[in-house]
Coordinates of C-alpha atoms in Angstrom, one line a residue:
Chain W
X1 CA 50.0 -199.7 -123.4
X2 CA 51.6 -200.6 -120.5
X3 CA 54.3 -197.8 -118.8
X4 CA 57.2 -198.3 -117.2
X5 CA 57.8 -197.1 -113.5
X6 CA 60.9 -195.1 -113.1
X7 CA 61.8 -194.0 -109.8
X8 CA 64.7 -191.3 -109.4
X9 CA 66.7 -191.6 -106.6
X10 CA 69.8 -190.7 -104.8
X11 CA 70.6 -190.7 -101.4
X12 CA 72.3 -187.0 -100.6
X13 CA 69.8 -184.7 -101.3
X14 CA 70.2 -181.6 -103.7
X15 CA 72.4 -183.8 -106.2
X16 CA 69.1 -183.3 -108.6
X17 CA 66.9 -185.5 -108.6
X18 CA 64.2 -183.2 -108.8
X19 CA 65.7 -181.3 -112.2
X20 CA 66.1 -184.7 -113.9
X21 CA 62.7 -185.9 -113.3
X22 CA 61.3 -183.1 -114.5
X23 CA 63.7 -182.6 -117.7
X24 CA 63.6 -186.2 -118.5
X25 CA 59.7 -186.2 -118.1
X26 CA 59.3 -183.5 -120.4
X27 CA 62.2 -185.2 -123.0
X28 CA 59.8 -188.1 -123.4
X29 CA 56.7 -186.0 -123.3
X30 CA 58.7 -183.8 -126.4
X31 CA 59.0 -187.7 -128.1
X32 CA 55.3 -188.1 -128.2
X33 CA 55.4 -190.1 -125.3
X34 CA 52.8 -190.3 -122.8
X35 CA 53.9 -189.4 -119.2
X36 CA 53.1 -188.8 -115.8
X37 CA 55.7 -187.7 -112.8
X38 CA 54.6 -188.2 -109.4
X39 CA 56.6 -185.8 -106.4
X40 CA 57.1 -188.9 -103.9
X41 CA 58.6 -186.3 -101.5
X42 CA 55.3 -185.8 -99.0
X43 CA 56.1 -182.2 -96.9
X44 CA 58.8 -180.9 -99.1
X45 CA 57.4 -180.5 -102.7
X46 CA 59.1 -178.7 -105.3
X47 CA 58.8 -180.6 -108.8
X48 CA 55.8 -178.6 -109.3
X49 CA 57.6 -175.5 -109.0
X50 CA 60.7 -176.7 -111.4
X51 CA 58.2 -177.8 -113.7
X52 CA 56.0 -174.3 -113.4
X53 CA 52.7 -175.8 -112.3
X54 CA 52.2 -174.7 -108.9
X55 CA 49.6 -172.1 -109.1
X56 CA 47.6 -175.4 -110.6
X57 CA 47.4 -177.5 -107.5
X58 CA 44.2 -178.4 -106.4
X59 CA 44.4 -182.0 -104.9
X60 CA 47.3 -183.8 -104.4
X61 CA 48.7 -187.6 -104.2
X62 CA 47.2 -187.6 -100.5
X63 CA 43.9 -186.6 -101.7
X64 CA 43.8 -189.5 -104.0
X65 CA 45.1 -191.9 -100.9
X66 CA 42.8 -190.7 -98.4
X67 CA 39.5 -191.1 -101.2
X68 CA 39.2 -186.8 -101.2
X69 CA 39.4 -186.8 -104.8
X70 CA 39.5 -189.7 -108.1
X71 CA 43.0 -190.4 -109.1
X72 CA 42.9 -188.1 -112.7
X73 CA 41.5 -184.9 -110.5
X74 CA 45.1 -184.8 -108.8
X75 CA 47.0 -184.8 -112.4
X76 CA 48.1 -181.4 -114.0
X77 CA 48.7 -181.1 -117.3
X78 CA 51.7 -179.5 -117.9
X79 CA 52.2 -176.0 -119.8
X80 CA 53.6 -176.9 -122.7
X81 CA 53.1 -180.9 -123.4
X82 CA 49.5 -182.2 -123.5
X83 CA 50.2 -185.4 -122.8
X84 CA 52.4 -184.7 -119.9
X85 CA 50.5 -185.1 -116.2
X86 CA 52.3 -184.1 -112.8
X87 CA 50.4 -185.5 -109.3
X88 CA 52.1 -183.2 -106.9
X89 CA 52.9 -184.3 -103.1
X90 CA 51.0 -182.7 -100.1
X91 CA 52.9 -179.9 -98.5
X92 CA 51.3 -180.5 -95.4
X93 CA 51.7 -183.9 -94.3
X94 CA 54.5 -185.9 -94.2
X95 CA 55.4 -189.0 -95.6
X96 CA 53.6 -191.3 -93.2
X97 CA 50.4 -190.6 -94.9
X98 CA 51.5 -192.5 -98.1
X99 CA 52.6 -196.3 -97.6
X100 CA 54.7 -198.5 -100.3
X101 CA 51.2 -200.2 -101.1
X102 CA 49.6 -196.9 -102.1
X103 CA 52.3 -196.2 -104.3
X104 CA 52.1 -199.6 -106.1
X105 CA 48.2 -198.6 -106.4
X106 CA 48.3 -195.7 -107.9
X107 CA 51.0 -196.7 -110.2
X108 CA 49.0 -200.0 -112.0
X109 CA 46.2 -197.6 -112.1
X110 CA 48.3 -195.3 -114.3
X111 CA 50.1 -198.4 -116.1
X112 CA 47.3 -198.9 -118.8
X113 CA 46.9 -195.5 -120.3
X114 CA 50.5 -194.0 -120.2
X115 CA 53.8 -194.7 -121.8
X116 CA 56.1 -193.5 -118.4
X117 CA 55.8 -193.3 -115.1
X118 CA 58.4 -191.1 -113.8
X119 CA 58.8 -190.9 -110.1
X120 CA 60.8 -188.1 -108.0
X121 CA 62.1 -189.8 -104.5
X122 CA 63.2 -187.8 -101.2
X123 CA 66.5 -187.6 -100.4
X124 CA 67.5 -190.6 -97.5
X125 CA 66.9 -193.7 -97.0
X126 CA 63.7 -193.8 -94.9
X127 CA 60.4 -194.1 -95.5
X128 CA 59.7 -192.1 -98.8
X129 CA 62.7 -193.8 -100.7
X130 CA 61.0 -196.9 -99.2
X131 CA 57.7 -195.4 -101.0
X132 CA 58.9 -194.4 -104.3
X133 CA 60.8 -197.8 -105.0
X134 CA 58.0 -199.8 -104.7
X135 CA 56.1 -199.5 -107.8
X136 CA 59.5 -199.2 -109.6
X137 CA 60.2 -201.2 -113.0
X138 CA 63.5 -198.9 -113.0
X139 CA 65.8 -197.2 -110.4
X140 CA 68.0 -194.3 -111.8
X141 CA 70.5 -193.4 -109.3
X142 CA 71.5 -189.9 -109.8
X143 CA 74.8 -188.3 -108.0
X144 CA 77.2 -185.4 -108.5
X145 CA 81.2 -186.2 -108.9
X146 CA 81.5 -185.4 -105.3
X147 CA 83.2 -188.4 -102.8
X148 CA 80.0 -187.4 -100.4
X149 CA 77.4 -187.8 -103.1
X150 CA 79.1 -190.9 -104.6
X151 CA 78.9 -192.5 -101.0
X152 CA 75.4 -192.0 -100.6
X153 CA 74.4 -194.0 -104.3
X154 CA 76.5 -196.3 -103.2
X155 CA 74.6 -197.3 -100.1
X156 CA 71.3 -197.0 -102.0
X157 CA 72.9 -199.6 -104.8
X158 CA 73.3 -201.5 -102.0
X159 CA 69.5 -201.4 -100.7
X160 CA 68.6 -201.5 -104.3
X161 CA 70.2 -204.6 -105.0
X162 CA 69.1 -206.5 -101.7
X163 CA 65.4 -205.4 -102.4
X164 CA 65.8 -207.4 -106.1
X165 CA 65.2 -203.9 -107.9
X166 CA 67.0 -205.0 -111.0
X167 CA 70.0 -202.8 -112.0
X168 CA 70.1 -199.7 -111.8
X169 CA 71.5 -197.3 -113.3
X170 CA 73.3 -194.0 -113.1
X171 CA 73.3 -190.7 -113.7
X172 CA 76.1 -188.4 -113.4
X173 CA 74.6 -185.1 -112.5
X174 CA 77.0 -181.7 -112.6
X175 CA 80.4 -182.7 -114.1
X176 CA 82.8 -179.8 -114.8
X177 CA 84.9 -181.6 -117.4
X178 CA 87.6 -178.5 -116.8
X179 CA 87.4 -179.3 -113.2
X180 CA 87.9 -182.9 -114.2
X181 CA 91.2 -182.1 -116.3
X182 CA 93.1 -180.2 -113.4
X183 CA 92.0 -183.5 -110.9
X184 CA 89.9 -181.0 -108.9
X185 CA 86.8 -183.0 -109.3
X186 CA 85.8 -186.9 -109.7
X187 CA 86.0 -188.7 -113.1
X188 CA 83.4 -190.4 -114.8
X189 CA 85.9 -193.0 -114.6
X190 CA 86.3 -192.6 -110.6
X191 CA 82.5 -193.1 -110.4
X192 CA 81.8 -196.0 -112.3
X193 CA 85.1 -197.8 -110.8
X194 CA 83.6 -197.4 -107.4
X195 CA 79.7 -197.7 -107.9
X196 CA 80.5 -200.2 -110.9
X197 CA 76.4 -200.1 -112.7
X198 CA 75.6 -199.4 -116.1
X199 CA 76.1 -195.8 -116.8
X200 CA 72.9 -193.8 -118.6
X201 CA 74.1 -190.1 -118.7
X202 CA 76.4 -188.0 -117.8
X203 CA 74.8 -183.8 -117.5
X204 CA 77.7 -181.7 -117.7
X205 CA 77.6 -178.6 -115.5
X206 CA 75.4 -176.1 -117.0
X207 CA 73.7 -172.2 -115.3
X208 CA 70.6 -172.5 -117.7
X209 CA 69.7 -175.5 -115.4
X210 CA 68.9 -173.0 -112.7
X211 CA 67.2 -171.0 -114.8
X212 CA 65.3 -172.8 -116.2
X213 CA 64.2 -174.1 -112.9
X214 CA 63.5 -170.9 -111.8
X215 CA 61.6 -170.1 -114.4
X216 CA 59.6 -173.5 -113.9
X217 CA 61.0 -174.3 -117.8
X218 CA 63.2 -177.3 -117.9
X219 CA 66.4 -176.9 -119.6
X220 CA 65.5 -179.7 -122.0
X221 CA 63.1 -177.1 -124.0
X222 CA 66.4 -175.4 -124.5
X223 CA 67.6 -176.8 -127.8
X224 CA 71.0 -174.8 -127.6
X225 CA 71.9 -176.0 -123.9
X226 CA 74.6 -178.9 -123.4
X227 CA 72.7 -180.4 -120.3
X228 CA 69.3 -180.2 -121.9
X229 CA 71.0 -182.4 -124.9
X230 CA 72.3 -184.3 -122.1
X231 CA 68.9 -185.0 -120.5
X232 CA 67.5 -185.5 -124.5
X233 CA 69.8 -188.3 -125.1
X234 CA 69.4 -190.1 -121.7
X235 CA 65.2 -190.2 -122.3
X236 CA 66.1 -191.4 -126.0
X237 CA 67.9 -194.1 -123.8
X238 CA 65.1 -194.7 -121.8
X239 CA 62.8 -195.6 -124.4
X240 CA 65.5 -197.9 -125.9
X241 CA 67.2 -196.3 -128.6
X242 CA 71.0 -196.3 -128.9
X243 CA 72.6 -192.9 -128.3
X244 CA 76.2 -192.0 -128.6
X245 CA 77.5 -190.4 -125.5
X246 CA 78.5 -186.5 -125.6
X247 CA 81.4 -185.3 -126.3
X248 CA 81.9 -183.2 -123.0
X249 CA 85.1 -181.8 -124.0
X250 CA 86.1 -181.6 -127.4
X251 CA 89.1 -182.9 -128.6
X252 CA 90.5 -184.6 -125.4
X253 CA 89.6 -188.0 -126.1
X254 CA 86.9 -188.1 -122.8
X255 CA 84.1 -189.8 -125.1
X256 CA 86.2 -193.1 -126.0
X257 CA 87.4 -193.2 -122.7
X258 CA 83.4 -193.5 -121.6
X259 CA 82.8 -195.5 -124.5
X260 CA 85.7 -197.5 -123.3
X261 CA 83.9 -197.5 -119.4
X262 CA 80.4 -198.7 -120.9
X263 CA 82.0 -201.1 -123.7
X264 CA 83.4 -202.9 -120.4
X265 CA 80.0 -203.7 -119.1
Chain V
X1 CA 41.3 -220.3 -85.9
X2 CA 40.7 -219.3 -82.8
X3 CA 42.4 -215.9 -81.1
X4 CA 44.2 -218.3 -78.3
X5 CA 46.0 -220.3 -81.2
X6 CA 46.9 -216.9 -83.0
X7 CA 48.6 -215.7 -79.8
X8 CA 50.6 -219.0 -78.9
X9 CA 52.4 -218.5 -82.5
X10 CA 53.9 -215.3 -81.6
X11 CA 54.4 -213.8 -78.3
X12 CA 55.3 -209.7 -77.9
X13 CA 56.6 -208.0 -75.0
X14 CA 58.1 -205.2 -74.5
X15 CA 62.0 -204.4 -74.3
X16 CA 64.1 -201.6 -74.0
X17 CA 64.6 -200.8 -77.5
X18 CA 60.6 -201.2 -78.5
X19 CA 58.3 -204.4 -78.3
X20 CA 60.2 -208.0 -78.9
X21 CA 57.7 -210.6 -81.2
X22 CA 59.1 -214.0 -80.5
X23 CA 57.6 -216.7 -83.1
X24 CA 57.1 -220.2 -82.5
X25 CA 58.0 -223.0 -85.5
X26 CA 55.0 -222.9 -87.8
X27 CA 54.3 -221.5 -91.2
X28 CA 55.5 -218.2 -92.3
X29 CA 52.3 -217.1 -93.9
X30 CA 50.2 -218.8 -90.3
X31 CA 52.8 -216.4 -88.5
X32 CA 52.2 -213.4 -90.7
X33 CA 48.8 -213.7 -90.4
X34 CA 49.1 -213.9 -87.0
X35 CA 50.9 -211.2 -86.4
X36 CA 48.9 -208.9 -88.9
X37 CA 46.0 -209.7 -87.0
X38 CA 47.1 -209.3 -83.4
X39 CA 48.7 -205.6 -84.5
X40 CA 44.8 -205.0 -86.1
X41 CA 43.3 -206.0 -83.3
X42 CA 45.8 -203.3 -81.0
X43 CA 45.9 -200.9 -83.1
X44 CA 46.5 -198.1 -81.2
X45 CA 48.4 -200.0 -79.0
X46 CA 50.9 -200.7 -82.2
X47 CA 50.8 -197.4 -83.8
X48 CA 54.6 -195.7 -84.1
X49 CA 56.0 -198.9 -82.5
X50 CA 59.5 -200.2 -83.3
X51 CA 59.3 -203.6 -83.4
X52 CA 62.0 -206.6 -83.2
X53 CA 61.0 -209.8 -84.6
X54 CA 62.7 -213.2 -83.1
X55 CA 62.3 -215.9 -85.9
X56 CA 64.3 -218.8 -84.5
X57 CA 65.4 -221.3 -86.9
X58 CA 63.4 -219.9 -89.9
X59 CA 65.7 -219.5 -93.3
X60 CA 64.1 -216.7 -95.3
X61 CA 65.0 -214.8 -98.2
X62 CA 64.5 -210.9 -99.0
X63 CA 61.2 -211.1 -100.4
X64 CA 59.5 -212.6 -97.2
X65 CA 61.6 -210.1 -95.0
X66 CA 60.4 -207.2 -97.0
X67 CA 57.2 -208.6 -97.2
X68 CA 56.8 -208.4 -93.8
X69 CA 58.4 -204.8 -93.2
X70 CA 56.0 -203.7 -95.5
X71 CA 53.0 -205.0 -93.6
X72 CA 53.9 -203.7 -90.6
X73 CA 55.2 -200.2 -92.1
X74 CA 51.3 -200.0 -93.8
X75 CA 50.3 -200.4 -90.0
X76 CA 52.4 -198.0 -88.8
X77 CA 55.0 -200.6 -87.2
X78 CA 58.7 -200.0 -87.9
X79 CA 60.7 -202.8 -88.5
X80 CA 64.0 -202.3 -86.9
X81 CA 65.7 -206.0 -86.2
X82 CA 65.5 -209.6 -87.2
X83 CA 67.0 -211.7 -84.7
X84 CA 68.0 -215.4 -86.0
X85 CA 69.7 -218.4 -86.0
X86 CA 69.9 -218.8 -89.7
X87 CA 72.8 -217.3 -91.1
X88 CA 70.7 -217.2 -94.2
X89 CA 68.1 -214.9 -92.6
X90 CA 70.9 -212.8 -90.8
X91 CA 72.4 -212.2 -93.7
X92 CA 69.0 -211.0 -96.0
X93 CA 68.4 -208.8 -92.4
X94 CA 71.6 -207.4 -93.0
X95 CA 71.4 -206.5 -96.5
X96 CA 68.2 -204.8 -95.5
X97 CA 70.2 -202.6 -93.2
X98 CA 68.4 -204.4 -90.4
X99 CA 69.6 -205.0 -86.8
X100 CA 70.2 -208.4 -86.1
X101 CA 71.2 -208.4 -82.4
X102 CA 69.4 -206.3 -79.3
X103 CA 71.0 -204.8 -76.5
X104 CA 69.5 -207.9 -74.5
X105 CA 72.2 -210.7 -74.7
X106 CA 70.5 -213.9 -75.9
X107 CA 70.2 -216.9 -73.9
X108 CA 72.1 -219.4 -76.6
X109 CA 75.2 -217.8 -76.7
X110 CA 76.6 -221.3 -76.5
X111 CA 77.5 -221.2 -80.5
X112 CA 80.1 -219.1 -80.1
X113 CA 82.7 -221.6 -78.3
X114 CA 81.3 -223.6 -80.9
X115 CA 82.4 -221.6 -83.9
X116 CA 85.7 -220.4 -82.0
X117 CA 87.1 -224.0 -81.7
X118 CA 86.8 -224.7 -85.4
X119 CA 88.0 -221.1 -86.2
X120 CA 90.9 -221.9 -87.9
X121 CA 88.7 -223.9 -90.2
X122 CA 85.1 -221.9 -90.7
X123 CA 85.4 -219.1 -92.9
X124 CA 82.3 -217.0 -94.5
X125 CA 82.7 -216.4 -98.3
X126 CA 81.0 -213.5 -99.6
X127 CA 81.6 -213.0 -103.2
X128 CA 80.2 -209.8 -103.9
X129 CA 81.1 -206.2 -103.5
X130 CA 80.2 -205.2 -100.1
X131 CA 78.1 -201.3 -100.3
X132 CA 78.1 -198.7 -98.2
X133 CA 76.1 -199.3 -95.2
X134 CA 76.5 -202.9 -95.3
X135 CA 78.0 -204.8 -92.4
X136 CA 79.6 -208.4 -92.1
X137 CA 80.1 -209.9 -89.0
X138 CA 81.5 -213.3 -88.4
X139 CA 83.3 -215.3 -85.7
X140 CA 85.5 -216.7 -88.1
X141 CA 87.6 -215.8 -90.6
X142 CA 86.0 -213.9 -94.0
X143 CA 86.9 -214.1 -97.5
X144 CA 85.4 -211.7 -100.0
X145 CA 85.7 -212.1 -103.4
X146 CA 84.5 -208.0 -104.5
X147 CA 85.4 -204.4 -103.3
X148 CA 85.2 -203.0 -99.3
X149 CA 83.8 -199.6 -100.5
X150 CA 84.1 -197.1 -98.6
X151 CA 81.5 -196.8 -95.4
X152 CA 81.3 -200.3 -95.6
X153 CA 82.4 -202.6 -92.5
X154 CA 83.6 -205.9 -92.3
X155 CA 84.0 -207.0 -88.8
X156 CA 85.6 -210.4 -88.2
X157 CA 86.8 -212.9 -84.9
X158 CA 89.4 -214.1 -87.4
X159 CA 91.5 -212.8 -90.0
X160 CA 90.2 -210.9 -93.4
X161 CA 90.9 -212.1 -97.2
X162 CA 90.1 -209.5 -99.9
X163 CA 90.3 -210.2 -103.4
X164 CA 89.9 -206.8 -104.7
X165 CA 90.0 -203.6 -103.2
X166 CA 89.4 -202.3 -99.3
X167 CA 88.6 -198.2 -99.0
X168 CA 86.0 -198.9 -95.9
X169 CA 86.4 -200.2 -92.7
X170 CA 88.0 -203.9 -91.5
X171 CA 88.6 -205.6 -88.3
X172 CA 90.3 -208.4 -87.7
X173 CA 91.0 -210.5 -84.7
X174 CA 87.8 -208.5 -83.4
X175 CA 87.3 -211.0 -79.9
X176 CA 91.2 -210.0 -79.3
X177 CA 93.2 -212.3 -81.8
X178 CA 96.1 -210.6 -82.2
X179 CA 97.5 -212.8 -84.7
X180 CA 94.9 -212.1 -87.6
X181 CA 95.6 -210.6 -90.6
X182 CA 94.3 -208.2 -93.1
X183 CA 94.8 -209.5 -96.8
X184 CA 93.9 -207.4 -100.1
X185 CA 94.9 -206.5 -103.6
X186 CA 94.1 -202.9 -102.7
X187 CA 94.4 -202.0 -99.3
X188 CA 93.2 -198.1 -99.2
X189 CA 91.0 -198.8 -96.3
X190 CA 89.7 -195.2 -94.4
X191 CA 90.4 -197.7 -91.2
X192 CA 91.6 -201.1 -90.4
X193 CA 91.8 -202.8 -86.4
X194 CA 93.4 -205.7 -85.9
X195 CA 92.3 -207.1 -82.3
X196 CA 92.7 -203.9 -80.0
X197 CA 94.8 -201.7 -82.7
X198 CA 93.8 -199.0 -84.7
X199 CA 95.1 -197.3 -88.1
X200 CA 93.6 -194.8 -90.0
X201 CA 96.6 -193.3 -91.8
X202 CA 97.1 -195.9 -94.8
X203 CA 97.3 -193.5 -97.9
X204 CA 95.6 -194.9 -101.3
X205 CA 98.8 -195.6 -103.7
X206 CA 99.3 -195.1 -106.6
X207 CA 99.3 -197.9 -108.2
X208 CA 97.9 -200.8 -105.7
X209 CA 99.6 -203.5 -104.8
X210 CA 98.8 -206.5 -102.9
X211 CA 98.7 -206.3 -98.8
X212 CA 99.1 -207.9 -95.9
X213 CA 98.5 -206.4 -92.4
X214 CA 99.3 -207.3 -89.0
X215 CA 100.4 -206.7 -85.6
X216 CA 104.2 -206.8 -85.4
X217 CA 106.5 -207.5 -82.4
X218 CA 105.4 -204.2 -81.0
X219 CA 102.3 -204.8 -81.1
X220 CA 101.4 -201.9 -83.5
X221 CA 99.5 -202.5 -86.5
X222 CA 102.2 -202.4 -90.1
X223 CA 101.5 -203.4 -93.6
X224 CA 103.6 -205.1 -96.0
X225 CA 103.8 -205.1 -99.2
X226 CA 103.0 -208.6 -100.5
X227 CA 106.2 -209.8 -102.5
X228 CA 106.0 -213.0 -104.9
X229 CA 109.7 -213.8 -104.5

């Protein structure tokens, strides 16, 4: 077995990153998939508490840098997959204590015995972006249909592309197809014209996201919700199978025009 | 090797903006070494530093610039600039969101009569879409074959040829050439200059159409749009 890296990106913080990681790490878990998610974001952690492990934090991805504790000590098995692992980020140090080396350590380590590797990077461009690209096989770019979120992938495409990351792709995080109709909000269309990658997923707009983050239950256990199907399909994606894109809105012709966007590429 | 050799590869100092590591012509890996070893042997010295590095003539790609940043940032070094001769290595700087000029002007500023005399003839081609963040600078004139997008900025001596569409920021005729131009199939840019002018109030059409900006007998910056009879 050898897994495949996938760091999570963005740019512009609070586009979420942090949801998809943890709904598209629990998708493939829910396939029968081996998994671990690393939180990449040293000082401000929080995919522990989306994915309701908190209270199980004894050592952390610092501890395992700095030789307090062996690598598997630091991974939590989640609540309701056995064969998902999170290794949560320190709260109390910043993200000088981890360098792009470690990362790339930790990560080979982990390559023989799971399936994924799904990482969760900081918002910005700085150091812990710098850290959770560097064991990456894969770089999803996740933004919202907003011209300040769209911005920010952009420049990360860019970095992305001069570091030789191969191509990423993209998620499109929180679109309001309604929104969409009365030209209130960016199209799918809009998006791709301007970032022009492959497109992966597009999560349409859904409360039961918060909630379930709340709750520390990803929406993806949610068989009835429209962005946990959304976050299903994408990690069917992931692991290479061939899945129709959503019909967001029904009847109004949006799914050929994506299928018109991606049969472009 | 002995520790004299190691130091007459690279000589740091400091600057304004941080410490300035000069290399001398020898291998990259000898340098690297070298450097890696004289930042070990300093450490605390080193530690939080922001450091420029001056590679001369060297031509080197993104793997040996990250490489390097990567070295340094494990040693708690910040690499902030990349200072060369080699428009190959000034470009990979620059797509690493680099600096590739400090504050201190450098001694062989005699290329730039150099490149201004054959202006008319020198032009950098880019073909590729130009990201946000990214920033082209040239003496000459540029032609891009791929988007501006927005946040973007293409700074020029010379005019500007776009073959696709500009939303972020261009300047032509940037040393004070007030007869460059501004050419593109979509010109939505959020700000174009044209030597000492400035307009930020072109609206995004409709349907684009081919552009052309310049300075007219006023001096104020107008766009036309490109008509094939």
């Amino acid at each position: 077995m050898t897994a495949q890296v996938i760091t999570v990106t963005s740019g512009k913080g609070g586009v979420g990153k942090t949801t998809a990681v943890a709904n598209l790490a629990t998708a493939l878990a829910a396939d029968g998939r081996k998994v671990v998610c690393i939180d990449g974001d040293i000082g401000l952690r929080n995919l522990d508490v989306v994915m309701g492990l908190e209270n199980r934090i004894v050592y952390d991805i610092v501890d395992v840098i700095e030789g307090r504790c062996k690598l598997r000590q630091a991974m939590i098995r989640d609540k309701h997959h056995p064969e998902l692992y999170l290794i949560p980020a320190a709260q109390t140090r910043d993200k000088n204590a981890v360098s792009p080396s470690d990362m790339i350590r930790i990560c080979n380590d982990l390559r023989a015995d799971y399936d994924f590797v799904v990482i969760d990077s900081p918002a910005g461009i700085e150091r812990g972006f710098r850290n959770s690209i560097a064991a990456a096989d894969r770089v999803l770019v996740v933004t919202n249909p907003e011209v300040s979120a769209v911005r920010d992938a952009d420049r990360v495409i860019g970095i992305l592309e001069a570091e030789e990351k191969g191509n990423p792709a993209l998620i499109l995080n929180r679109l309001n197809p309604v929104m969409v109709k009365q030209h209130d909000m960016l199209s799918a269309e809009d998006v791709l014209d301007l970032l022009a990658i492959q497109l992966i997923g597009i999560v349409p707009e859904d409360e039961n996201v918060i909630v379930g983050s709340n709750r520390g239950t990803p929406v993806v256990l949610d068989p009835k919700s429209r962005a946990g199907q959304a976050f299903r399909n994408i990690a069917k994606r992931l692991q290479g199978q061939d899945v129709p894109f959503m019909d967001l809105d029904k009847g109004t012709g949006l799914w050929n025009r994506i299928q018109k966007i991606t049969g472009r590429k | 090797m002995n520790p004299q050799e190691e130091t007459s590869l690279i000589q740091i100092k400091g600057i304004r903006d941080g410490l300035l590591a000069t290399f001398a012509q020898a291998e990259w890996e000898l340098l690297q070494a070298s450097l890696v070893s004289q930042i070990d042997a300093r450490q605390s010295f080193f530690q939080g530093a922001r450091l420029a590095v001056d590679v001369g003539t060297q031509a080197l790609g993104v793997n040996e610039l990250v490489g390097m940043r990567d070295r340094l940032s494990d040693r708690g070094v910040a690499l902030w600039a990349v200072i060369s001769e080699s428009p190959k290595t000034e470009k990979t700087a620059q797509l690493l969101g680099l600096a590739t000029r400090i504050s201190k002007p450098r001694p062989e500023e005699t290329r730039t009569p150099a490149v201004e005399n054959s202006s008319d003839e020198t032009a950098l081609f880019i073909s590729k879409t130009l990201r946000s963040g990214t920033r082209v600078e040239y003496t000459g004139t540029i032609v891009i074959l791929g988007d501006v997008n927005p946040g973007a900025e293409v700074v020029a001596g010379g005019s500007v040829i776009v073959w696709g569409r500009v939303r972020g920021m261009v300047h032509a005729g940037a040393q004070g050439d007030a007869s460059a131009k501004i050419c593109a199939l979509d010109l939505s840019a959020s700000q174009l200059r044209i030597a000492d002018e400035v307009s930020a109030s072109l609206k995004p059409q409709k349907t684009p159409r081919p552009e052309v900006a310049s300075l007219n007998n006023e001096g104020k910056l107008q766009s036309e749009v490109w008509n094939i009879d």
